[in-house]
Amino acid sequence: MKSLRTIALKEAQTRVSPEVKAPSAKISDFFGSNVFDKKKMKDFLSKEVYEKLISAIEQGELINQDDANQIATAMKHWAMSKGATHYTHWFQPLTGSTAEKHDSFFEPSSDGPIEKFAGSALVQQEPDASSFPNGGIRNTFEARGYTAWDPSSPAFIMESKAGKTLCIPTVFVAYTGEALDYKAPLLKALNALDKAAVDVCQYFDKGINKVTASLGIEQEYFLVDLALYNARPDLALTGRTLFGHMAAKGQQLEDHYFGSIPERVFTFMVDFENEALKLGIPLKTRHNEVAPLQFECAPIYEEINLAIDHNQLLMDVMEKVARRHNFKVLLHEKPYAGINGSGKHNNWSIITDTGKNLLAPGKTPKNNLMFLAFFVNTIKAVHEHADLLRASIASVSNDHRLGANEAPPAIISIFLGQQLNEVLDEIEHSRISKKIKEDNALWLGIPKIPQILLDNTDRNRTSPFAFTGNKFELRAVGSSANSSAPMTVLNAIMADQLVKFKVEVDKLIKKGEKKDIALLTIIKKYIKESKDIRFEGNGYSQEWEDEAAKRGLSNIKTTPVALDAYISAKSIDLFEKNNIFSKREIHARHEILLENYFKNIQIEARVMGEVANTMIIPASITYQNTLLENVKGLKEVGLPKETLETPLAVINTVSKHLAIVKTTIDAMLEERKTTNGIEDSREKAIAYDENVRSHFDTIRYHVDKLEQVVDDSVWPLPKFRELLFLK
């Protein structure tokens, strides 16, 4: 009887890629074709309503019921002209994935069936708020929740072979008003940043009336053949391989990175890129990543809310298209032990409505002072709230990756590069002149800053938060994460810091200090206060851990402890003051994140026990019995005793590993039963980490040892060499 592994290998080896045809030879011909963008709004709306909708998108102005009805009708007409029959509010609950409930445009009536879509249906729907994670905000008998239209993110059409659906991006809130999603707090944080940044910009340019955050998200992922994936229960149920000895060849030859893309993978990439481009996702880059069968795609930068919507949509599109190619996309941060994991690098900057990047130095002293104000305040914000930023990227899957050789450590630090470090050091130690000399190389004590180009400094892969020319790159975000969580925190702490900066500058101005000198005085003060967060060296080294401890920087390596920062008095004050989370909301999120953590480990423990007991141990015993029969046969033919030594040694090795696997699994399962009795979520999460998860490495080590000695033909699970190198 053939094993599932054997069948899967045969399937994987005979794959034929489907034919892929782009809608047009030119991307510009079909980019955004499935998006209700400004051009289509203008085509389907009256000029008056179009202008009101644009004001709502750009200025946050309210849309009245009559206008909402007209917008809904126009949206329906456009969607039906594209073949859509249903609509849905597309939202991002705290499950980590997207959610949707489809309703038909069709409605029966006394005059016959019609297609209808009212403004009330566009603006609001009512999904069950108790069935999504809510951290205790909603009881089972308190089910009502609302999705509310986000006009700033355009509606789009999702296609499948079965039909097309109009998707309307929305926020998701409880009946009592608390946010139950990722989008609502992000929008609040962006609003706070806009107001605070504009106030600071007024020192330099009275013509600036709006500031938006910009984001480019680099998405890393693995591909694995679907048959091999289905033959690995651990991959299918947890997203990662709980067992598996590293193949003889991994990434040590460094021959995969930026190498020629395998043809089958290339076909998949072209297919999912076409689908993404139709949805207005501006994908620009594709390439092989460092590990075998690991890849990356990256878009052009967009406004941050739209960029995150597009990234969530992209992950969904990748998954759906992968099925057409008999692939499975692995977004887990560490699907394979021993090789690089995957991240989602968030490249963040802030842009004015006049087109200026506030994190790019200018050619004049005035522009450089403006750059320094925002640059140094970013450093100060991260220094003040490093633990909160660390909490925002914490997850059970990202814990596997942080601190490994391809990812930043759990210590939050900032890399600036030699030039900018020297600039800040010079400002810190310079004397502020009381005379303004425009033609002087040093103006108000500001060194001349070279125009920062993208390649002005070497990159530091070990830094969790690095300045890379005209933006900061938050490298610590995990590949499966919704970037809203860290971006909500980053924009919130930046907004809070800019408010404090303005208060301090205005105090000096009221005392009679010139504006520019007041600005530089506070900038210089912040440079000194936040110096400890700046680090240019190797973040992987033990020396840095020791140095970070001396500087008083946190090194929080596990999620349950990292999440404490969310509910600290300091963080609650930050969130409440800037109207991003209420105390109740942030405590609810803390509860949800803890539950997510221990439930994931609980699932991994169950899968590990089931696979070991029903697949690994039986296969090993089968091989052991074969060897025993071999020994009996050797004895029966009267061969000398030394002839028996090899099979007996292997039998002994298998027996030892089996015994340890079985006893450790039993101990782990007992610990799990005990831990399940703990009621406090934080205590339970820590217990799962320290008492249940602590058995995983021992079980894996001995299972992987068995994989190396058990007959390959009876080993039940596809091996790393098959998962990673089968093209």
Short mmCIF file of C-alpha atoms in Angstrom, two decimals, residues 17 223 256 259-269 287-288 293-295 327 726-727:
data_model
loop_
_atom_site.label_atom_id
_atom_site.label_comp_id
_atom_site.label_asym_id
_atom_site.label_seq_id
_atom_site.Cartn_x
_atom_site.Cartn_y
_atom_site.Cartn_z
CA SER A 17 1.43 24.80 -14.96
CA LEU A 223 5.70 28.15 -1.74
CA HIS A 256 18.82 30.95 -4.35
CA GLY A 259 18.56 33.66 -8.67
CA SER A 260 16.61 32.67 -11.75
CA ILE A 261 12.96 32.20 -10.78
CA PRO A 262 11.79 28.59 -11.38
CA GLU A 263 9.39 28.41 -14.34
CA ARG A 264 6.47 26.99 -12.37
CA VAL A 265 6.90 29.68 -9.71
CA PHE A 266 7.27 32.38 -12.34
CA THR A 267 3.96 31.35 -13.91
CA PHE A 268 2.27 31.61 -10.50
CA MET A 269 3.85 35.02 -9.88
CA HIS A 287 12.48 37.99 -6.70
CA ASN A 288 13.86 34.89 -5.01
CA LEU A 293 11.45 28.26 -2.35
CA GLN A 294 11.19 31.59 -0.52
CA PHE A 295 10.19 34.66 -2.50
CA PHE A 327 0.82 25.53 -4.69
CA LEU A 726 11.07 19.88 -5.62
CA LYS A 727 10.56 22.32 -8.50
#
